[in-house]
Tab-separated table of C-alpha atoms in Angstrom:
chain	number	residue	atom	x	y	z
W	6	MET	CA	0.204	-0.184	0.086
W	7	THR	CA	2.910	2.286	-0.093
W	8	ARG	CA	3.309	2.260	-4.020
W	9	ASP	CA	1.294	5.087	-4.203
W	10	LEU	CA	3.201	7.355	-1.644
W	11	ARG	CA	6.036	9.714	-2.123
W	12	ILE	CA	8.523	10.518	0.560
W	13	GLU	CA	10.036	14.065	0.268
W	14	ARG	CA	12.138	16.484	2.262
W	15	PHE	CA	10.421	19.492	3.749
W	16	ASP	CA	12.407	22.764	3.692
W	17	PRO	CA	10.896	25.127	6.310
W	18	ALA	CA	12.441	28.270	4.643
W	19	ALA	CA	10.863	27.430	1.498
W	20	ALA	CA	7.344	26.271	2.633
W	21	THR	CA	3.726	27.895	2.082
W	22	GLU	CA	1.462	28.591	4.843
W	23	ALA	CA	-0.349	25.703	3.359
W	24	ASP	CA	2.253	23.420	3.357
W	25	PHE	CA	2.881	24.231	7.305
W	26	VAL	CA	-1.166	23.649	7.881
W	27	ALA	CA	-0.937	20.256	6.133
W	28	TYR	CA	2.128	19.227	8.814
W	29	HIS	CA	0.151	20.793	11.361
W	30	GLY	CA	-2.803	18.491	10.537
W	31	VAL	CA	-0.682	15.729	10.856
W	32	MET	CA	0.864	16.671	14.283
W	33	ALA	CA	-2.803	17.675	15.891
W	34	ALA	CA	-4.413	14.539	14.816
W	35	SER	CA	-1.616	12.602	15.901
W	36	GLN	CA	-1.408	13.981	19.438
W	37	ALA	CA	-5.068	13.854	19.783
W	38	VAL	CA	-5.362	10.107	19.393
W	39	ASP	CA	-1.505	9.224	20.876
W	40	ARG	CA	-1.480	12.044	24.097
W	41	PRO	CA	-5.013	13.433	24.999
W	42	GLY	CA	-5.210	15.627	27.727
W	43	GLU	CA	-1.862	17.173	26.575
W	44	PRO	CA	-1.543	21.106	25.364
W	45	PRO	CA	-1.805	20.849	21.824
W	46	LEU	CA	0.979	22.719	19.263
W	47	PRO	CA	-0.459	25.844	18.400
W	48	PHE	CA	0.250	26.500	14.612
W	49	GLY	CA	2.150	29.641	15.065
W	50	GLU	CA	4.352	27.712	17.599
W	51	LEU	CA	5.214	24.992	15.491
W	52	VAL	CA	6.309	27.523	12.321
W	53	THR	CA	8.476	29.622	14.833
W	54	ARG	CA	10.056	26.055	15.979
W	55	MET	CA	10.633	24.938	12.320
W	56	THR	CA	11.968	27.907	10.901
W	57	ARG	CA	14.125	29.174	14.159
W	58	PRO	CA	15.321	25.802	15.715
W	59	GLN	CA	16.593	25.943	19.670
W	60	SER	CA	20.311	26.029	19.592
W	61	GLY	CA	22.069	23.098	20.941
W	62	MET	CA	19.949	20.727	19.377
W	63	GLY	CA	22.098	20.514	15.920
W	64	ALA	CA	21.266	20.561	12.412
W	65	THR	CA	17.481	19.756	11.827
W	66	ALA	CA	16.040	17.660	8.896
W	67	TYR	CA	12.227	17.203	8.133
W	68	TRP	CA	10.400	14.839	5.336
W	69	VAL	CA	6.886	14.303	4.643
W	70	SER	CA	4.986	11.261	3.095
W	71	ARG	CA	2.231	12.419	0.650
W	72	ARG	CA	-0.641	10.245	-0.549
W	73	ASP	CA	-2.394	11.725	-3.729
W	74	GLY	CA	-1.072	14.894	-2.725
W	75	GLU	CA	-2.146	14.987	0.786
W	76	VAL	CA	0.362	15.022	3.658
W	77	VAL	CA	-0.054	11.714	5.496
W	78	GLY	CA	2.824	11.596	7.829
W	79	PHE	CA	6.048	13.333	8.510
W	80	ALA	CA	9.881	12.578	10.323
W	81	GLU	CA	11.762	15.406	12.153
W	82	VAL	CA	15.380	14.536	13.241
W	83	TYR	CA	17.434	16.607	15.564
W	84	PHE	CA	21.338	15.977	14.782
W	85	LEU	CA	22.268	16.636	18.885
W	86	GLU	CA	25.739	18.459	19.108
W	87	ALA	CA	28.205	18.402	21.970
W	88	GLU	CA	27.707	15.772	24.309
W	89	ASN	CA	25.288	13.896	22.129
W	90	SER	CA	26.967	14.475	18.807
W	91	ASP	CA	26.183	10.584	17.901
W	92	ILE	CA	22.445	10.949	18.514
W	93	GLY	CA	19.876	11.599	15.776
W	94	GLN	CA	16.806	12.337	17.933
W	95	THR	CA	13.775	11.476	15.610
W	96	ASP	CA	10.201	11.481	15.696
W	97	VAL	CA	8.253	9.500	13.046
W	98	ARG	CA	4.517	10.404	13.143
W	99	VAL	CA	1.430	9.165	10.914
W	100	HIS	CA	-1.965	10.354	10.634
W	101	PRO	CA	-4.184	7.877	12.701
W	102	ALA	CA	-6.448	7.310	9.923
W	103	HIS	CA	-3.382	6.370	7.421
W	104	ARG	CA	-1.624	3.924	9.966
W	105	ARG	CA	-0.601	0.312	9.517
W	106	GLN	CA	-0.051	1.011	5.461
W	107	GLY	CA	3.948	0.855	5.714
W	108	ILE	CA	3.914	4.849	5.728
W	109	GLY	CA	6.399	5.097	9.112
W	110	VAL	CA	8.557	2.290	7.863
W	111	ALA	CA	8.743	4.284	4.362
W	112	LEU	CA	9.639	7.651	6.170
W	113	LEU	CA	12.449	5.783	8.830
W	114	ARG	CA	14.040	3.915	5.514
W	115	ALA	CA	14.474	7.756	3.813
W	116	LEU	CA	16.153	9.012	6.692
W	117	VAL	CA	18.852	6.606	6.678
W	118	PRO	CA	21.273	8.235	4.129
W	119	GLU	CA	21.140	11.559	6.475
W	120	PHE	CA	21.850	9.730	9.450
W	121	LYS	CA	25.500	8.231	7.748
W	122	LEU	CA	26.046	11.704	5.943
W	123	GLN	CA	25.586	13.364	9.751
W	124	GLY	CA	27.563	10.380	11.315
W	125	ARG	CA	25.404	9.282	13.455
W	126	ARG	CA	25.517	6.007	15.428
W	127	LEU	CA	22.254	6.346	17.266
W	128	VAL	CA	18.479	6.890	16.314
W	129	GLU	CA	16.736	7.765	19.458
W	130	SER	CA	12.987	8.923	20.266
W	131	TRP	CA	11.664	10.249	23.422
W	132	GLU	CA	8.096	10.822	21.712
W	133	VAL	CA	6.532	7.253	21.862
W	134	ALA	CA	3.522	7.264	24.116
W	135	GLU	CA	3.031	4.085	26.310
W	136	GLY	CA	0.743	1.565	25.482
W	137	THR	CA	-0.001	3.168	21.527
W	138	THR	CA	0.534	1.867	18.137
W	139	GLY	CA	3.987	3.900	17.879
W	140	GLN	CA	5.451	1.704	20.872
W	141	GLY	CA	4.591	-1.856	19.240
W	142	TRP	CA	5.849	-0.117	15.674
W	143	ALA	CA	9.006	0.645	17.411
W	144	GLU	CA	9.473	-2.527	19.356
W	145	ALA	CA	8.729	-4.473	15.895
W	146	LEU	CA	11.356	-2.755	14.235
W	147	GLY	CA	14.060	-3.553	17.163
W	148	PHE	CA	13.977	-0.434	19.298
W	149	ARG	CA	14.834	-0.734	22.651
W	150	PRO	CA	12.726	1.039	25.464
W	151	VAL	CA	15.676	2.683	27.510
W	152	TRP	CA	13.898	5.440	29.508
W	153	THR	CA	10.248	5.702	31.078
W	154	ILE	CA	9.186	9.168	31.102
W	155	ALA	CA	6.262	10.128	33.370
W	156	ARG	CA	4.262	13.029	32.315
W	157	GLN	CA	2.331	15.067	34.967
W	158	VAL	CA	0.195	17.656	35.310
W	159	LEU	CA	-0.964	20.267	38.116
W	160	VAL	CA	-4.523	21.776	37.508
W	161	ILE	CA	-4.543	24.993	39.427
W	162	ALA	CA	-8.047	24.938	39.626
W	163	GLU	CA	-8.577	21.654	41.157
W	164	ALA	CA	-5.347	22.141	43.342
W	165	ASP	CA	-5.379	22.075	47.113
W	166	LYS	CA	-3.506	25.841	47.344
W	167	GLU	CA	-2.548	24.670	51.394
W	168	LEU	CA	-0.454	22.374	49.721
W	169	TRP	CA	2.127	25.170	48.297
W	170	ASP	CA	2.580	26.315	52.244
W	171	VAL	CA	5.489	24.692	52.868
W	172	ALA	CA	8.015	26.394	55.467
W	173	VAL	CA	11.783	27.412	54.126
W	174	PRO	CA	14.057	24.918	55.436
W	175	ALA	CA	16.181	26.507	58.150
W	176	GLY	CA	19.379	27.709	57.173
W	177	TYR	CA	18.399	28.601	53.500
W	178	ARG	CA	16.515	31.729	51.888
W	179	LEU	CA	14.495	31.829	48.868
W	180	SER	CA	15.308	33.710	45.713
W	181	GLN	CA	13.267	34.486	42.416
W	182	TRP	CA	13.848	35.855	39.342
W	183	VAL	CA	12.517	36.507	35.853
W	184	GLY	CA	14.166	36.055	32.706
W	185	SER	CA	17.793	36.825	33.886
W	186	VAL	CA	19.701	35.621	37.118
W	187	PRO	CA	21.205	38.002	39.259
W	188	GLU	CA	24.825	38.428	38.700
W	189	ASP	CA	25.735	37.751	42.190
W	190	LEU	CA	24.242	34.148	42.028
W	191	ALA	CA	25.346	33.675	38.534
W	192	ASP	CA	28.442	31.273	39.029
W	193	SER	CA	26.269	29.340	41.965
W	194	TYR	CA	23.754	29.068	39.519
W	195	ALA	CA	25.840	27.417	36.825
W	196	VAL	CA	27.038	25.194	39.254
W	197	ALA	CA	23.406	24.066	40.532
W	198	ARG	CA	22.227	23.528	36.930
W	199	GLY	CA	25.222	21.300	36.531
W	200	ALA	CA	23.353	19.030	39.577
W	201	MET	CA	20.911	17.865	36.819
W	202	GLN	CA	23.484	15.474	35.858
W	203	ASP	CA	22.486	12.991	38.600
W	204	ALA	CA	19.160	12.881	37.030
W	205	PRO	CA	18.612	9.312	36.118
W	206	LEU	CA	18.417	8.395	32.433
W	207	GLY	CA	17.687	4.552	32.587
W	208	LYS	CA	20.003	3.118	29.900
W	209	SER	CA	19.515	6.251	27.505
W	210	GLU	CA	23.167	7.105	25.869
W	211	TYR	CA	22.012	10.580	26.067
W	212	ARG	CA	23.897	12.986	28.323
W	213	LEU	CA	22.845	16.179	30.116
W	214	SER	CA	24.485	19.266	29.291
W	215	GLU	CA	27.580	21.002	30.848
W	216	TRP	CA	26.830	24.499	32.161
W	217	SER	CA	28.780	27.678	32.592
W	218	VAL	CA	27.984	31.149	33.041
W	219	SER	CA	28.448	31.867	29.836
W	220	ARG	CA	26.144	28.897	28.903
W	221	VAL	CA	23.371	30.058	31.022
W	222	ARG	CA	23.358	33.413	30.086
W	223	ALA	CA	23.204	32.372	26.196
W	224	TYR	CA	20.147	30.086	27.383
W	225	GLU	CA	18.423	32.639	28.792
W	226	ALA	CA	18.920	34.835	25.803
W	227	GLU	CA	17.395	31.890	23.486
W	228	LEU	CA	14.716	31.749	25.957
W	229	ARG	CA	13.801	35.544	25.290
W	230	SER	CA	14.179	35.175	21.657
W	231	HIS	CA	11.677	32.768	21.479
W	232	GLY	CA	8.869	34.492	23.160
W	233	LEU	CA	9.423	32.471	26.496
W	234	VAL	CA	9.049	34.095	29.913
W	235	GLN	CA	11.457	32.006	32.099
W	236	ARG	CA	10.701	32.262	35.992
W	237	VAL	CA	13.524	30.578	38.343
W	238	VAL	CA	12.942	30.058	41.998
W	239	ALA	CA	16.107	29.145	43.786
W	240	ALA	CA	17.086	28.126	47.739
W	241	VAL	CA	20.503	29.798	48.828
W	242	HIS	CA	22.251	28.514	51.557
W	243	GLU	CA	22.416	31.433	53.950
W	244	THR	CA	26.125	30.674	55.246
W	245	SER	CA	27.569	30.624	51.715
W	246	GLY	CA	25.515	32.176	49.692
W	247	ALA	CA	25.245	29.798	47.059
W	248	ILE	CA	22.206	28.488	45.314
W	249	ALA	CA	21.729	24.801	46.660
W	250	GLY	CA	18.894	24.330	44.362
W	251	PHE	CA	16.320	25.786	41.859
W	252	THR	CA	13.538	25.266	39.939
W	253	GLU	CA	12.503	26.737	36.459
W	254	LEU	CA	9.145	27.216	34.682
W	255	CYS	CA	8.400	28.807	31.414
W	256	VAL	CA	5.269	30.900	30.147
W	257	ASN	CA	4.466	31.261	26.575
W	258	SER	CA	2.042	33.320	25.128
W	259	ARG	CA	1.776	31.378	21.930
W	260	ARG	CA	0.357	28.497	24.426
W	261	PRO	CA	-2.079	30.252	26.715
W	262	GLY	CA	-3.119	28.480	29.590
W	263	TRP	CA	-0.130	26.201	30.168
W	264	GLY	CA	3.110	26.995	32.268
W	265	TYR	CA	5.873	24.513	31.406
W	266	GLN	CA	7.943	23.410	34.784
W	267	ARG	CA	11.375	22.737	33.390
W	268	ASP	CA	14.462	21.488	35.094
W	269	THR	CA	14.458	21.307	38.848
W	270	ALA	CA	17.651	20.059	40.877
W	271	VAL	CA	19.003	20.125	44.242
W	272	LEU	CA	23.067	19.915	44.669
W	273	ALA	CA	23.774	16.512	46.497
W	274	SER	CA	25.102	18.040	49.624
W	275	HIS	CA	21.676	19.714	50.204
W	276	ARG	CA	19.385	17.102	49.850
W	277	GLY	CA	17.381	15.737	52.421
W	278	ASN	CA	16.157	18.720	53.797
W	279	GLY	CA	13.105	19.543	51.792
W	280	LEU	CA	14.006	22.200	49.211
W	281	GLY	CA	12.935	20.631	46.348
W	282	ARG	CA	9.136	20.417	47.648
W	283	CYS	CA	9.768	24.126	48.911
W	284	ILE	CA	10.914	25.538	45.858
W	285	LYS	CA	8.356	23.775	43.623
W	286	ALA	CA	5.508	24.860	45.777
W	287	ARG	CA	6.897	28.657	45.967
W	288	MET	CA	6.769	28.574	41.762
W	289	ALA	CA	3.288	27.265	41.884
W	290	ARG	CA	2.039	30.123	44.124
W	291	TRP	CA	4.029	32.680	42.010
W	292	VAL	CA	2.943	31.537	38.873
W	293	SER	CA	-0.895	31.418	39.668
W	294	ALA	CA	-0.727	34.660	41.308
W	295	ASP	CA	1.201	36.513	38.540
W	296	HIS	CA	-0.207	34.252	35.500
W	297	PRO	CA	-3.968	34.099	36.099
W	298	GLU	CA	-4.181	32.749	32.527
W	299	VAL	CA	-2.383	29.947	33.100
W	300	ASP	CA	-4.624	27.045	34.844
W	301	ARG	CA	-2.513	24.128	33.891
W	302	ILE	CA	1.366	23.585	34.524
W	303	SER	CA	2.992	20.479	32.661
W	304	THR	CA	6.178	18.667	33.324
W	305	THR	CA	8.395	15.115	32.892
W	306	THR	CA	10.255	13.405	35.097
W	307	GLY	CA	12.124	10.276	34.537
W	308	ALA	CA	9.940	7.267	35.939
W	309	GLU	CA	13.264	6.232	38.182
W	310	ASN	CA	13.146	9.365	39.744
W	311	VAL	CA	10.846	8.230	42.370
W	312	HIS	CA	11.776	11.374	44.823
W	313	MET	CA	10.599	14.195	42.507
W	314	ILE	CA	7.592	12.327	41.329
W	315	ARG	CA	6.600	11.823	44.999
W	316	VAL	CA	7.551	16.010	45.439
W	317	ASN	CA	5.303	16.668	42.541
W	318	GLN	CA	2.491	14.869	43.902
W	319	ALA	CA	3.141	16.301	47.199
W	320	ILE	CA	1.832	19.620	45.676
W	321	GLY	CA	-0.971	18.649	43.230
W	322	TYR	CA	0.659	17.332	40.332
W	323	THR	CA	-1.146	13.837	38.931
W	324	THR	CA	0.515	11.614	36.236
W	325	LEU	CA	-1.014	11.830	32.953
W	326	ARG	CA	0.541	9.141	31.464
W	327	TYR	CA	4.032	7.925	30.841
W	328	LEU	CA	6.459	8.040	27.484
W	329	ILE	CA	9.003	5.509	26.638
W	330	ALA	CA	12.304	6.609	25.024
W	331	VAL	CA	13.462	4.040	22.505
W	332	GLN	CA	16.946	3.682	20.996
W	333	GLN	CA	18.663	1.789	18.400
W	334	GLU	CA	21.974	1.688	16.607
W	335	LEU	CA	21.455	2.857	13.047
W	336	SER	CA	23.260	-0.610	11.768
W	337	SER	CA	20.440	-2.403	13.280
W	338	VAL	CA	17.797	-0.431	12.083
W	339	GLU	CA	19.432	-0.732	8.443
W	340	THR	CA	19.169	-4.500	9.090
W	341	ALA	CA	15.355	-4.247	10.556
W	342	LEU	CA	14.437	-2.302	7.420
W	343	ALA	CA	16.226	-4.239	4.837
W	344	ASN	CA	14.754	-7.431	6.247
W	345	ARG	CA	11.042	-5.892	6.573
W	346	ALA	CA	9.128	-6.473	3.325
W	347	GLU	CA	7.023	-3.619	1.747
W	348	ILE	CA	3.432	-3.609	3.020
């Protein structure tokens, strides 16, 4: 059933509005079936993301599959840089009305030459929702699950706000800012961001970023350039004056109604003092007060990170679903594709 299918590169710089609308249609239909209850990606945000990709994600490449001129699937690859320069982070999606017809396999086959050109060893995806057809498809092609991620959500209207009344542990104070860390905290903030290295990533070979003050400043500038308002709550150790832990959240005017809880980390020497719950509770109260348009906060946490999941639950988060990160060596992907007959 793939004989009338055409796979072609998608160039965001040359794409028309109609091209983006067709691409977005597949994404929206796929998410509605595979990940209901999560914030849909608005059309304008998709265009911005594809025409101005985030730095640090490396070169990007896109493909679409067309049948009778209609876009029925797409594939995206981020050829990661620095610590992850041997990985191609991949997302293959097929419109629910066109699944089980060999379209995903045809798309994946089209990616292989570009993976070789970019010198990649691993194909990895973090976008597979547990229990969906996508998980079965990936496993049938030999992709192995390497990490499980909990998608959690805090519904502001339903939350017991008394859970956000968390005292600051003795020996610490809280500092909070919007968009740019104060200069006197910049050095220790970079160190604190490095504590994310301790976050469990299962068997994934993905490696988290190393942080410096210059990298922090570049990251902050990039968030601003994409129209994201970044808020950070940090726990400062009174004796040393250094940041012991932090949590960050972004609000995006193009995605009203949702806040996106991003990194949270506490330095190993300060763990066990209740800082994680304290800073996340302060963040929830702060965002709720300053952004009344935000009615839900979304976050992801590695399923192995039982402590952070419990911290989130303690302030009102519930688990929406689990995502499975899958990975396979490119050579094994080629073998699986060679052994898979066209449908």
